[in-house]
mmCIF file of C-alpha atoms in Angstrom:
data_model
loop_
_atom_site.group_PDB
_atom_site.id
_atom_site.type_symbol
_atom_site.label_atom_id
_atom_site.label_comp_id
_atom_site.label_asym_id
_atom_site.label_seq_id
_atom_site.Cartn_x
_atom_site.Cartn_y
_atom_site.Cartn_z
ATOM 1 C CA UNK O 1 13.716 -6.126 -9.699
ATOM 2 C CA UNK O 2 10.904 -3.139 -8.195
ATOM 3 C CA UNK O 3 7.170 -4.054 -7.431
ATOM 4 C CA UNK O 4 4.575 -1.936 -6.068
ATOM 5 C CA UNK O 5 1.981 -3.338 -3.246
ATOM 6 C CA UNK O 6 -0.809 -1.378 -3.797
ATOM 7 C CA UNK O 7 -3.622 -1.593 -1.129
ATOM 8 C CA UNK O 8 -6.750 -1.142 -2.148
ATOM 9 C CA UNK O 9 -10.457 -0.666 -0.282
ATOM 10 C CA UNK O 10 -13.513 0.681 0.163
ATOM 11 C CA UNK O 11 -12.109 4.373 0.837
ATOM 12 C CA UNK O 12 -15.273 4.694 3.289
ATOM 13 C CA UNK O 13 -14.276 2.821 5.512
ATOM 14 C CA UNK O 14 -11.858 5.502 6.423
ATOM 15 C CA UNK O 15 -15.195 7.859 7.571
ATOM 16 C CA UNK O 16 -16.295 5.410 9.342
ATOM 17 C CA UNK O 17 -13.643 4.769 11.744
ATOM 18 C CA UNK O 18 -12.256 6.026 14.924
ATOM 19 C CA UNK O 19 -9.297 7.786 15.818
ATOM 20 C CA UNK O 20 -8.011 4.431 17.986
ATOM 21 C CA UNK O 21 -8.704 2.123 14.572
ATOM 22 C CA UNK O 22 -6.917 4.467 12.065
ATOM 23 C CA UNK O 23 -4.220 4.689 15.142
ATOM 24 C CA UNK O 24 -4.250 0.818 14.599
ATOM 25 C CA UNK O 25 -3.508 1.160 11.446
ATOM 26 C CA UNK O 26 -0.859 3.684 11.086
ATOM 27 C CA UNK O 27 0.818 1.004 13.716
ATOM 28 C CA UNK O 28 0.129 -2.101 11.656
ATOM 29 C CA UNK O 29 1.996 -0.593 8.559
ATOM 30 C CA UNK O 30 5.001 1.378 10.441
ATOM 31 C CA UNK O 31 5.182 -1.710 12.280
ATOM 32 C CA UNK O 32 5.017 -3.518 8.287
ATOM 33 C CA UNK O 33 7.748 -0.584 7.458
ATOM 34 C CA UNK O 34 10.461 -1.431 9.765
ATOM 35 C CA UNK O 35 10.148 -5.445 8.867
ATOM 36 C CA UNK O 36 10.677 -4.894 5.426
ATOM 37 C CA UNK O 37 13.835 -2.173 6.538
ATOM 38 C CA UNK O 38 15.255 -5.077 9.209
ATOM 39 C CA UNK O 39 14.463 -8.021 6.465
ATOM 40 C CA UNK O 40 17.072 -5.276 4.579
ATOM 41 C CA UNK O 41 14.786 -5.385 1.569
ATOM 42 C CA UNK O 42 14.838 -1.707 -0.442
ATOM 43 C CA UNK O 43 12.260 0.475 0.458
ATOM 44 C CA UNK O 44 11.729 2.725 -2.895
ATOM 45 C CA UNK O 45 8.808 4.580 -1.579
ATOM 46 C CA UNK O 46 6.153 3.954 1.103
ATOM 47 C CA UNK O 47 2.762 6.386 1.847
ATOM 48 C CA UNK O 48 -1.141 6.347 2.433
ATOM 49 C CA UNK O 49 -1.970 8.029 -0.541
ATOM 50 C CA UNK O 50 -3.683 11.260 -0.044
ATOM 51 C CA UNK O 51 -8.145 11.391 -0.082
ATOM 52 C CA UNK O 52 -9.579 10.679 -3.348
ATOM 53 C CA UNK O 53 -11.231 14.106 -3.108
ATOM 54 C CA UNK O 54 -7.872 15.546 -4.507
ATOM 55 C CA UNK O 55 -7.643 12.898 -7.114
ATOM 56 C CA UNK O 56 -7.376 14.451 -10.473
ATOM 57 C CA UNK O 57 -8.811 13.057 -12.773
ATOM 58 C CA UNK O 58 -11.729 12.964 -15.046
ATOM 59 C CA UNK O 59 -13.985 10.681 -12.885
ATOM 60 C CA UNK O 60 -13.558 9.215 -9.653
ATOM 61 C CA UNK O 61 -14.457 5.113 -9.004
ATOM 62 C CA UNK O 62 -17.555 6.490 -7.362
ATOM 63 C CA UNK O 63 -18.449 5.177 -3.862
ATOM 64 C CA UNK O 64 -18.009 1.740 -2.897
ATOM 65 C CA UNK O 65 -16.129 0.955 -5.442
ATOM 66 C CA UNK O 66 -12.302 -0.246 -4.090
ATOM 67 C CA UNK O 67 -10.167 3.029 -4.171
ATOM 68 C CA UNK O 68 -6.059 3.055 -3.541
ATOM 69 C CA UNK O 69 -4.872 4.118 -0.133
ATOM 70 C CA UNK O 70 -1.974 3.373 -0.168
ATOM 71 C CA UNK O 71 1.071 2.027 -1.345
ATOM 72 C CA UNK O 72 4.481 0.487 -0.883
ATOM 73 C CA UNK O 73 7.154 -0.155 -3.297
ATOM 74 C CA UNK O 74 10.141 -2.312 -2.665
ATOM 75 C CA UNK O 75 13.042 -3.817 -4.796
ATOM 76 C CA UNK O 76 13.143 -7.605 -3.683
ATOM 77 C CA UNK O 77 15.842 -10.600 -6.462
ATOM 78 C CA UNK O 78 12.604 -12.163 -7.170
ATOM 79 C CA UNK O 79 8.714 -12.135 -8.023
ATOM 80 C CA UNK O 80 8.613 -14.552 -5.431
ATOM 81 C CA UNK O 81 10.073 -11.918 -2.453
ATOM 82 C CA UNK O 82 7.607 -9.834 -3.289
ATOM 83 C CA UNK O 83 4.731 -12.389 -3.213
ATOM 84 C CA UNK O 84 5.644 -12.680 0.195
ATOM 85 C CA UNK O 85 5.939 -9.484 1.366
ATOM 86 C CA UNK O 86 2.240 -8.714 -0.503
ATOM 87 C CA UNK O 87 1.028 -11.835 2.178
ATOM 88 C CA UNK O 88 2.496 -9.345 4.947
ATOM 89 C CA UNK O 89 0.758 -6.106 4.235
ATOM 90 C CA UNK O 90 -1.618 -5.382 7.394
ATOM 91 C CA UNK O 91 -5.330 -5.169 5.496
ATOM 92 C CA UNK O 92 -8.500 -4.528 7.324
ATOM 93 C CA UNK O 93 -11.993 -4.462 6.268
ATOM 94 C CA UNK O 94 -11.959 -5.844 3.355
ATOM 95 C CA UNK O 95 -8.824 -4.127 1.763
ATOM 96 C CA UNK O 96 -7.351 -5.901 -0.329
ATOM 97 C CA UNK O 97 -3.139 -6.149 -2.032
ATOM 98 C CA UNK O 98 -2.434 -6.281 -5.654
ATOM 99 C CA UNK O 99 0.923 -6.609 -6.952
ATOM 100 C CA UNK O 100 2.602 -4.825 -9.651
ATOM 101 C CA UNK O 101 5.888 -5.247 -11.061
ATOM 102 C CA UNK O 102 7.927 -1.817 -12.055
ATOM 103 C CA UNK O 103 8.891 -2.160 -15.642
ATOM 104 C CA UNK O 104 10.588 1.225 -15.065
ATOM 105 C CA UNK O 105 14.404 1.690 -16.490
ATOM 106 C CA UNK O 106 17.100 0.492 -14.576
ATOM 107 C CA UNK O 107 19.848 2.977 -13.455
ATOM 108 C CA UNK O 108 23.528 2.305 -14.792
ATOM 109 C CA UNK O 109 25.551 0.612 -12.479
#
């Protein structure tokens, strides 16, 4: 089953970070990605999302409201497996992860 691990946080935090703090986040997320691959988890997609300034929407969430900053789309055997991986996502400065099952049709085998 596919699950999305959506990473939310206050967007203004990114603006206030030093280069070193940003690199620390990148390194932590790369290490998380490696751990997924090494454990044999199917990684369908993973990315840091473009800044909300580039979002195409009628209205943005607004300052101080957490926005999606990144995501992983993983293929695992069960919701329990997905929760285990969601608990391992590196989080900083008030970020949190939301776990969502993906309900798209599966390819025929």
